[in-house]
CSV table of C-alpha atoms in Angstrom, one decimal:
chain,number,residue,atom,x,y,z
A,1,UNK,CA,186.8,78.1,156.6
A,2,UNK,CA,186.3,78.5,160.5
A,3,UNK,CA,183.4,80.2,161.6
A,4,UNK,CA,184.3,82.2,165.0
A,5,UNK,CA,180.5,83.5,165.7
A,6,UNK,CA,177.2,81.7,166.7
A,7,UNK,CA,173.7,82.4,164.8
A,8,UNK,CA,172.0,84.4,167.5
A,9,UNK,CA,169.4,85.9,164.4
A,10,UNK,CA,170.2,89.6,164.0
A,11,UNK,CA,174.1,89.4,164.9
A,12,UNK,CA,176.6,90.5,163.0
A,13,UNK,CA,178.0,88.1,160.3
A,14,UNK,CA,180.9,86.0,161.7
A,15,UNK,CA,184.6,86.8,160.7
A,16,UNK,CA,186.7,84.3,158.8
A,17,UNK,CA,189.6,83.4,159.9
A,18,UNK,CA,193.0,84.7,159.0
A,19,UNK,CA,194.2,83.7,155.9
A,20,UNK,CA,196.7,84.5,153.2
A,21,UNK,CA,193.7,85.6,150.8
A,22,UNK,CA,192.7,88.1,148.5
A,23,UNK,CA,189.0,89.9,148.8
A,24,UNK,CA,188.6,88.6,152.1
A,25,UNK,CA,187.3,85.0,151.3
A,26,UNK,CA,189.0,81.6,151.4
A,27,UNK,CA,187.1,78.8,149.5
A,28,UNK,CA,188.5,75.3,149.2
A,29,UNK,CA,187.6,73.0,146.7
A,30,UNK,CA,190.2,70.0,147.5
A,31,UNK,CA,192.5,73.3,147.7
A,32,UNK,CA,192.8,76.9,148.6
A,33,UNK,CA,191.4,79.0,145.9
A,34,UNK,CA,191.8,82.6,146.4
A,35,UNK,CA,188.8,84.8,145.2
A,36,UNK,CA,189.7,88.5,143.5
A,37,UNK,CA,187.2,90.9,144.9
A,38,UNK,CA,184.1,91.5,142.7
A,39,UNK,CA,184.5,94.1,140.0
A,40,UNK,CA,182.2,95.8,137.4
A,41,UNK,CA,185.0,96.5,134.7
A,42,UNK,CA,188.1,95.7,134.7
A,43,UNK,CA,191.4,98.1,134.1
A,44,UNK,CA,190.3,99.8,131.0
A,45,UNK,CA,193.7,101.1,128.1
A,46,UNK,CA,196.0,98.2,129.0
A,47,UNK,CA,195.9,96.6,126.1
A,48,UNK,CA,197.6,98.3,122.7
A,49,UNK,CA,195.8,98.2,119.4
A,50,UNK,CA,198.8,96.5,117.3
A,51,UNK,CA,198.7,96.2,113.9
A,52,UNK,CA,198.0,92.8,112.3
A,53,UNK,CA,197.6,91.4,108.6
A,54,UNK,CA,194.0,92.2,108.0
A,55,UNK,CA,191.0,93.2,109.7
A,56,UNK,CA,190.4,92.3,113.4
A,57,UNK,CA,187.8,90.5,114.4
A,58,UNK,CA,186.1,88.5,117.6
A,59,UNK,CA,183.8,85.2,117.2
A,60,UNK,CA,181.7,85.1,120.1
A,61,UNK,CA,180.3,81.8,120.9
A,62,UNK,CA,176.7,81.0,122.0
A,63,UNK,CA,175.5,79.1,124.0
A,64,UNK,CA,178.3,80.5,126.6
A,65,UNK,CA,177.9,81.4,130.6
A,66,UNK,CA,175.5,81.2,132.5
A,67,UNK,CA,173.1,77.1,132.4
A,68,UNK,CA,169.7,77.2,134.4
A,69,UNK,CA,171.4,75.0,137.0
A,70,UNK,CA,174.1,77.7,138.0
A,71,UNK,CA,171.3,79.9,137.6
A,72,UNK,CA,168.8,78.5,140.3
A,73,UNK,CA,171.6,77.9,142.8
A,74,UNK,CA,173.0,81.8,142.6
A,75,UNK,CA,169.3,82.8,143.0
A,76,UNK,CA,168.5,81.0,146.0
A,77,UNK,CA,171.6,81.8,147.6
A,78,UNK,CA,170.6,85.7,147.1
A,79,UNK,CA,166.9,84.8,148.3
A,80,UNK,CA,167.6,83.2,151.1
A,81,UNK,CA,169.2,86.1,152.0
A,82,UNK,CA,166.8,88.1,151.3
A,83,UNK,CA,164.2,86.2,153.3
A,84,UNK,CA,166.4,85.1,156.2
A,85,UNK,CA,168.8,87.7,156.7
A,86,UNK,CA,172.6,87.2,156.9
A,87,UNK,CA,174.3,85.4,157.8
A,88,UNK,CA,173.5,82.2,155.2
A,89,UNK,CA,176.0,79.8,155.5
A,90,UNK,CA,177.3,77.7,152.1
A,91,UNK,CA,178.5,74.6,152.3
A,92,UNK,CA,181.8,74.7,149.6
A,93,UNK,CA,181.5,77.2,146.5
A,94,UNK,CA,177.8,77.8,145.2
A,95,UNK,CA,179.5,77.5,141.8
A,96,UNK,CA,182.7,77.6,140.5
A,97,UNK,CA,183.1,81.2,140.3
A,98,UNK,CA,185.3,83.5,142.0
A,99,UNK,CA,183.6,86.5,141.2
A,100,UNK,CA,180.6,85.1,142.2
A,101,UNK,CA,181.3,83.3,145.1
A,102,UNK,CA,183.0,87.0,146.5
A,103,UNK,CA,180.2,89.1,145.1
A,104,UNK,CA,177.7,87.1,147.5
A,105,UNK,CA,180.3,87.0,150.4
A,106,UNK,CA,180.1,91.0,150.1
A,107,UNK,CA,176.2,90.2,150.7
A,108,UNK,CA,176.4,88.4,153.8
A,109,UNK,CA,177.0,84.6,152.8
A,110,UNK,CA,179.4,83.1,154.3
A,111,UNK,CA,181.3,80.2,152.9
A,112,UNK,CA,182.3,77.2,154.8
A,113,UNK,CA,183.8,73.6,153.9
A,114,UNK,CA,181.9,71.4,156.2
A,115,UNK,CA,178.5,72.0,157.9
A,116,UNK,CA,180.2,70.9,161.2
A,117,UNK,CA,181.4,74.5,160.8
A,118,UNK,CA,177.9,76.2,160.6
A,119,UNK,CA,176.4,76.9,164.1
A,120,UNK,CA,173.3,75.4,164.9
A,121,UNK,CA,170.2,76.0,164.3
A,122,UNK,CA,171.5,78.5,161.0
A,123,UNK,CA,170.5,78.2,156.8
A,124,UNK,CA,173.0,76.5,154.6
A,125,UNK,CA,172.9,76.6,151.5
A,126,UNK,CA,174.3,73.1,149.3
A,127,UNK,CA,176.0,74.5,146.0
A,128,UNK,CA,174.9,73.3,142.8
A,129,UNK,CA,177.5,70.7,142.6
A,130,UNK,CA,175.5,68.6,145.2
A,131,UNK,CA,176.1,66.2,148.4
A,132,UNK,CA,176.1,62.8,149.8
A,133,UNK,CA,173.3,61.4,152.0
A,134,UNK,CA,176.4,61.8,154.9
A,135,UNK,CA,176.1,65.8,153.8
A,136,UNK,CA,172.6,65.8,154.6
A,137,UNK,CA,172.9,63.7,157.9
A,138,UNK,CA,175.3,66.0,159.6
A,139,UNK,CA,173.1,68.8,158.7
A,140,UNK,CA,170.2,67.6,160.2
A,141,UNK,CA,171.8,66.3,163.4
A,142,UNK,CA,172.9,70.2,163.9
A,143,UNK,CA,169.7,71.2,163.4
A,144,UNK,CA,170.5,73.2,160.7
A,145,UNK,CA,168.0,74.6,157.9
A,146,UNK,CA,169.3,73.1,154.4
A,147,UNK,CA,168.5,74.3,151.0
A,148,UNK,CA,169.1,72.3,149.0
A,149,UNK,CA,170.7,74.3,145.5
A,150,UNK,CA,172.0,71.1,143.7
A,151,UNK,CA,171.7,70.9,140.1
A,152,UNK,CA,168.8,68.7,139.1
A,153,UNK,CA,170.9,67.1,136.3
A,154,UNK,CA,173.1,66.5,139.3
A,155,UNK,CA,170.2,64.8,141.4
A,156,UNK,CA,168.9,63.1,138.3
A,157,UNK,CA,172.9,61.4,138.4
A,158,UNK,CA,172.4,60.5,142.2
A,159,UNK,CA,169.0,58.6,142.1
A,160,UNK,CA,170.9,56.9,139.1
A,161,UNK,CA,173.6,55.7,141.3
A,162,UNK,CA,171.4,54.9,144.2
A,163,UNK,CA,169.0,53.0,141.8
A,164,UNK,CA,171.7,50.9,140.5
A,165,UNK,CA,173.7,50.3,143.7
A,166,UNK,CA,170.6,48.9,145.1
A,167,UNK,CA,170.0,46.7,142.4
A,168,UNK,CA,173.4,45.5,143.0
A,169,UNK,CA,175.4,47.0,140.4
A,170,UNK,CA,178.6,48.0,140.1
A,171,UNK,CA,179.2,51.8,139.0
A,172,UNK,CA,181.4,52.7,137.1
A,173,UNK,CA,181.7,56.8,137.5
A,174,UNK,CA,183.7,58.4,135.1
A,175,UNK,CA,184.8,62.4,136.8
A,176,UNK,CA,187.9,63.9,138.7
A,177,UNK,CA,188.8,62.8,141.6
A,178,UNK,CA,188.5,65.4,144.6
A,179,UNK,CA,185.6,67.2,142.5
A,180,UNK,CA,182.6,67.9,144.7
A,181,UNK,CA,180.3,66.5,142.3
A,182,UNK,CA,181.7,63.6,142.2
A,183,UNK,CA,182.4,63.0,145.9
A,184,UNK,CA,178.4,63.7,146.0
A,185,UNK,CA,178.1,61.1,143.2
A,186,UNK,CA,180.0,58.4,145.1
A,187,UNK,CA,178.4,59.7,148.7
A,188,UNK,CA,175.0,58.0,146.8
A,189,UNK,CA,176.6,54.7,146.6
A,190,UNK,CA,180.2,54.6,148.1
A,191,UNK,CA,180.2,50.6,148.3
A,192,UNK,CA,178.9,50.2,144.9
A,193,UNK,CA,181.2,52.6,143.2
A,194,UNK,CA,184.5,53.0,141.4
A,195,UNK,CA,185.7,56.0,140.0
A,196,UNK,CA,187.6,56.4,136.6
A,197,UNK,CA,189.2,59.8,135.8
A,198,UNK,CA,189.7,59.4,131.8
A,199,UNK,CA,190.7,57.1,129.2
A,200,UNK,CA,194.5,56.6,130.9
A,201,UNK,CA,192.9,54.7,134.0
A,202,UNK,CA,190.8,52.1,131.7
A,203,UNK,CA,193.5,49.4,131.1
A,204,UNK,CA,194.7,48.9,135.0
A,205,UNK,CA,191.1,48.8,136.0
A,206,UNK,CA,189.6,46.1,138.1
A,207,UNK,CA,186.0,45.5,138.6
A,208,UNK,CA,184.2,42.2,140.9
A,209,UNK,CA,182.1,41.2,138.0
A,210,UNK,CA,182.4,42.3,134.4
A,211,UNK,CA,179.0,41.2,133.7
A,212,UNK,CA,177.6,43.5,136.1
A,213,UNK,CA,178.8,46.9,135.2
A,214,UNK,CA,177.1,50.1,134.6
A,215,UNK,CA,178.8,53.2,133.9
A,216,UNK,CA,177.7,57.0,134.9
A,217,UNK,CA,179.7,60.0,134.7
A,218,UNK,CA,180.3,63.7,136.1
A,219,UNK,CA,177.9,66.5,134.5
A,220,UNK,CA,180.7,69.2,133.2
A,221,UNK,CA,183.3,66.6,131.6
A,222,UNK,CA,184.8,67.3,127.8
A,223,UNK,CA,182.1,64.7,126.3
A,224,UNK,CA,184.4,63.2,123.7
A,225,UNK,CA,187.0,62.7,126.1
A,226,UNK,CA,184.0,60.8,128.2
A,227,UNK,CA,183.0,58.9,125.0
A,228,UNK,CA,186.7,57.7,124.8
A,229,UNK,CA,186.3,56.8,128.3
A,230,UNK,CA,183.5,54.8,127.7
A,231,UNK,CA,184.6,53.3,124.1
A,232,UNK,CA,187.4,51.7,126.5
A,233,UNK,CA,185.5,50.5,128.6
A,234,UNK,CA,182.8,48.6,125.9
A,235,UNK,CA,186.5,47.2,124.6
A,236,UNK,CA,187.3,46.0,127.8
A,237,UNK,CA,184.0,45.2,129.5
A,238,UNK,CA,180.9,44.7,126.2
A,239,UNK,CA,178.4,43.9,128.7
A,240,UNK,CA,179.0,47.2,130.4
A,241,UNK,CA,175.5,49.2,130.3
A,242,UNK,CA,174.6,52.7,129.4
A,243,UNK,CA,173.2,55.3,131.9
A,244,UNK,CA,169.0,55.5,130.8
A,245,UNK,CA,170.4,59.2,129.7
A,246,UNK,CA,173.4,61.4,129.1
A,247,UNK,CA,174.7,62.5,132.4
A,248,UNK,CA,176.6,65.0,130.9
A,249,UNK,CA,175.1,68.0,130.7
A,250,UNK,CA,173.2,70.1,128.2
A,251,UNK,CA,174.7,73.4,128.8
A,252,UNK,CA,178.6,71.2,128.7
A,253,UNK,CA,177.6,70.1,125.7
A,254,UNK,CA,176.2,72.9,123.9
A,255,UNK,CA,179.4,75.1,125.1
A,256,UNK,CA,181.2,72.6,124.0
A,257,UNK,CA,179.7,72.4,120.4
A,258,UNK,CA,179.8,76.0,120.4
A,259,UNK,CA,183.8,76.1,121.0
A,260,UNK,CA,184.5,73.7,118.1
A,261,UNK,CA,182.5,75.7,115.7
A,262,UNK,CA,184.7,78.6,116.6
A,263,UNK,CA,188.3,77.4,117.3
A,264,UNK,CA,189.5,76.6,113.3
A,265,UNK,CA,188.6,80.2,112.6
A,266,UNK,CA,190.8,81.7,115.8
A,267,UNK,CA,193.8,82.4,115.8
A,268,UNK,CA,193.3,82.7,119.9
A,269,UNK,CA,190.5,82.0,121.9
A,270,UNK,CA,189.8,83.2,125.3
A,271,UNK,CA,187.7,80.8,127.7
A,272,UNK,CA,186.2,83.2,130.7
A,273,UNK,CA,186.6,81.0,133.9
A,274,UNK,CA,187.5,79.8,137.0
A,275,UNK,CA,190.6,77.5,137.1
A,276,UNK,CA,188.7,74.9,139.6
A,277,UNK,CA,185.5,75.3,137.0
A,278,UNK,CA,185.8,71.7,135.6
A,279,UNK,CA,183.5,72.8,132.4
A,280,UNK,CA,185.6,76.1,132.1
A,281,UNK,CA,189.0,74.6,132.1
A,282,UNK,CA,187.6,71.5,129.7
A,283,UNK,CA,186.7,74.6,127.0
A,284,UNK,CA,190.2,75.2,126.7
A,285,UNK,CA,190.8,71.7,125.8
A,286,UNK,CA,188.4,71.7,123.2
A,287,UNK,CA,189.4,74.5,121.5
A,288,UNK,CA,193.3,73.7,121.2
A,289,UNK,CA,191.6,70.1,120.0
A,290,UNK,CA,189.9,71.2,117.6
A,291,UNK,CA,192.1,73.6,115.6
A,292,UNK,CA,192.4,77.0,118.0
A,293,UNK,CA,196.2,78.5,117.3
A,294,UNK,CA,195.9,78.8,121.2
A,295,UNK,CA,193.6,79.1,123.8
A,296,UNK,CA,193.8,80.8,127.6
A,297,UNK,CA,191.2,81.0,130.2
A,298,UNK,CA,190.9,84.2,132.5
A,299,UNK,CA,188.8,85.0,135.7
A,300,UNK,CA,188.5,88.8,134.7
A,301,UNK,CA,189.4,91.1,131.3
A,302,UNK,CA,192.7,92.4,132.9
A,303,UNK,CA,194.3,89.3,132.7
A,304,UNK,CA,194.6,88.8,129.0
A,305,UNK,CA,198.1,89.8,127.9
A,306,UNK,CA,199.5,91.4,125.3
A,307,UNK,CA,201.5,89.3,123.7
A,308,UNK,CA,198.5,87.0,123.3
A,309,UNK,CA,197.4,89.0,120.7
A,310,UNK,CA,200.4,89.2,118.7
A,311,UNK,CA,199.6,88.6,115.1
A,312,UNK,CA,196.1,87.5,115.5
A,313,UNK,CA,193.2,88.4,113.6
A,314,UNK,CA,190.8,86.6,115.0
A,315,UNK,CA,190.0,85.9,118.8
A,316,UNK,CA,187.2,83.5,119.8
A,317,UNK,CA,185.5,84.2,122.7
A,318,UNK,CA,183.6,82.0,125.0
A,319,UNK,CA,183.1,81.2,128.9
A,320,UNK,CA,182.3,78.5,131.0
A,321,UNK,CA,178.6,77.7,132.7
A,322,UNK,CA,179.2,79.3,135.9
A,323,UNK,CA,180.3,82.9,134.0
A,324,UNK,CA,178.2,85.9,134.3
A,325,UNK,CA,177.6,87.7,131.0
A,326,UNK,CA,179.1,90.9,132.9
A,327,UNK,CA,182.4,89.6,132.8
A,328,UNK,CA,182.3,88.8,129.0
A,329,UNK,CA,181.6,92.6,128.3
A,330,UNK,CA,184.9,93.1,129.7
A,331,UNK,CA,186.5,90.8,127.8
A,332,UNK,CA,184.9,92.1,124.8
A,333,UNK,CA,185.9,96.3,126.1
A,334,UNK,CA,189.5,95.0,126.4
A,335,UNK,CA,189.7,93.7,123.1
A,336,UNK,CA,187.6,96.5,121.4
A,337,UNK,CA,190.6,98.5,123.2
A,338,UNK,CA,192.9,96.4,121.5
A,339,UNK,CA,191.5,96.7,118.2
A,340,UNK,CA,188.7,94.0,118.2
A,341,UNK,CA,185.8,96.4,117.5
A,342,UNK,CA,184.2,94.3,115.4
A,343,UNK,CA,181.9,91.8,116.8
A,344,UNK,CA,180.4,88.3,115.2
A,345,UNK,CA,178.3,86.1,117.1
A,346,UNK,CA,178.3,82.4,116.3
A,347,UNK,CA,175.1,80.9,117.5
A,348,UNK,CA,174.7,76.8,117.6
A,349,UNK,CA,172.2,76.3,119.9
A,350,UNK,CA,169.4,78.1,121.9
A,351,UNK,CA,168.7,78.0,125.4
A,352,UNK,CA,165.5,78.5,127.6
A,353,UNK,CA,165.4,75.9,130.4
A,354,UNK,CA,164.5,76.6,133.9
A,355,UNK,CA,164.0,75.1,137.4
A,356,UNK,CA,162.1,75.8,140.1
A,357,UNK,CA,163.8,77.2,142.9
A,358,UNK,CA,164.2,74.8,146.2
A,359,UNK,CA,161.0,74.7,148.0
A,360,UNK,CA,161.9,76.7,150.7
A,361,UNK,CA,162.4,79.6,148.7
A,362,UNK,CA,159.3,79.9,146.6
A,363,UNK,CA,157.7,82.3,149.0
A,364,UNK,CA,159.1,85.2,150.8
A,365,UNK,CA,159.7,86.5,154.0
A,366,UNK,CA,155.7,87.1,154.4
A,367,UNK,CA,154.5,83.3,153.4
A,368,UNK,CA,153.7,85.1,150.0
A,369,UNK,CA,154.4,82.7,146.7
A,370,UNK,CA,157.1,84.9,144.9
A,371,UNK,CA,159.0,83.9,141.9
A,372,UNK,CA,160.0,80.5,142.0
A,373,UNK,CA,162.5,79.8,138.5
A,374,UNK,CA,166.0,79.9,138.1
A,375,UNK,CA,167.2,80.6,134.5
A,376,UNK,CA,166.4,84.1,134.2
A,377,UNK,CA,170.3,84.6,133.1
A,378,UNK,CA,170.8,82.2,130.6
């Protein structure tokens, strides 16, 4: 996104340029996304209360929305507005939300792809997903004040890589291709490095010494589609080593283990998401995989359709780790409109992790320590 204004403090927030967007924000995350503007409820009566065979019902998953990682990164993006002012620049999405993303653009951060694009001497924020050492660099040679909002499973991943490359490993990084995480990943040792996407990319693969390999992967991936991955690769390459700990992540997992306790009981279950929300997108897999009739994911409560719910009894319900819980009750006053009153929560895990905030945020504007964890939503 071009930035058209400098940072001279108190001046108005710079414009984006035009765009064919909606909300009045254009993110890009190896494409244009276009972000819906922030809403409270969604269209309310749309969806008809149709008779079924036997009672209606919705399985609401926990764990679901909201980890601690998202969590600290949304925070300091709204306290560093707070203590700075806006504008704050962030470098890519802060998650991968829409309705997040837009509901702190209407607060004054401003979202760019590149910090070539953030005048100097300004805050950027780095979103959760993290960056390489190159990232850093060209912040620092524009003088600009970083915060650093990465995930700190995500940094735990990059000391791994850099660890290893230095000891002259070879890496093999299991993720998507074009996902910030896993450009950050690879940033950390690009030399060192080679990237698998699945299971399909094992056989053609070519590495300089098969003695020599260790393997690491992205945080939000489906993990038996990972364990596949790496089952491969001990078939191909049995010296290949184990990561000291599972890269990916707890909340992945959890929503993940959540989702297949759910899906053989649905007839339909509904994944709230963002379609470039790696973790969001991988819930739907897991719940046609594991015995869901079908399975959609929506941004916001007026996208389900009607004839979704044709027939169905049950509807699972579930969203992905960068999901407000706000956007869940919608889901859940759409369906109660449609005859899904009755609420059952299926609980396979508890959450109560936090993380400290960056360090430039644990005071506020006055030098004053302040509240310093990210979680609280989880």
């Amino acid at each position: 996104m071009a930035v058209t204004a400098p940072h001279p403090g108190p001046a108005p927030r710079p414009r984006a340029c035009p765009a064919p967007i909606i909300g009045g924000v254009t993110i890009t995350n190896g494409h244009t996304v276009p972000l819906a503007p922030p809403r409270v409820h969604a269209a309310r009566g749309r969806l008809r209360d149709e008779p079924v065979a036997g009672a209606k019902k919705v399985l609401l998953a926990a764990p679901r929305g909201y980890c601690a990682g998202v969590d600290r990164a949304v925070v300091a993006v709204e306290k560093a507005l707070e203590q700075y002012g806006e504008p704050v620049y962030v470098r890519k999405q802060i998650v991968h939300n829409v309705h997040v993303v837009s509901t702190l653009e209407q607060r004054g951060a401003v979202f760019v792809d590149d910090v070539a694009e953030v005048p100097r001497g300004a805050h950027v924020v780095f979103s959760a997903h993290g960056v390489s050492p190159a990232v850093v660099a060209g912040a620092a040679e524009r003088d600009l004040h970083a915060i650093d909002a990465t995930c700190p499973l995500v940094t735990k991943v990059h000391r791994e890589a850099t660890r290893f490359a230095r000891a002259d490993r070879t890496i093999i990084l299991i993720g998507h291709a074009g996902h910030e995480e896993v450009e950050g990943t690879m940033g950390h040792a690009p030399e060192r490095t080679i990237l698998v996407n699945g299971p399909e990319d094992v056989a053609a693969l070519e590495v300089p010494d098969p003695d020599n390999l260790v393997w690491l992967s992205q945080t939000t991936l489906s993990v038996d589609e990972t364990m596949e991955t790496v089952r491969l690769l001990r078939e191909r390459f049995p010296s290949i080593e184990n990561p000291p700990s599972d890269d990916i992540c707890y909340a992945t997992q959890n929503r993940q283990v959540a989702v297949k306790k759910v899906a053989p009981a649905a007839d339909l279950v509904i994944v709230v998401g963002s379609a470039n929300s790696s973790n969001s997108v991988r819930l739907v897999e897991v719940a046609l995989e594991h015995g869901a009739k079908a399975a959609h994911r929506v941004d916001y409560a007026d996208e389900i359709r009607q004839d979704w719910l044709e027939g169905v009894r049950t509807v699972g319900v579930t969203s992905g780790a960068s999901v407000p819980e706000e956007l869940v009750t919608e889901v859940l006053e759409q369906l109660a409109d449609a005859g899904y009153g009755t609420v059952e929560e299926v609980v396979t895990a508890h959450e109560d992790l936090m993380f400290s905030l960056p360090k430039e945020l644990r005071t506020d504007a006055s030098g004053n320590p302040t509240r310093a964890l990210g979680g609280r939503r989880s």
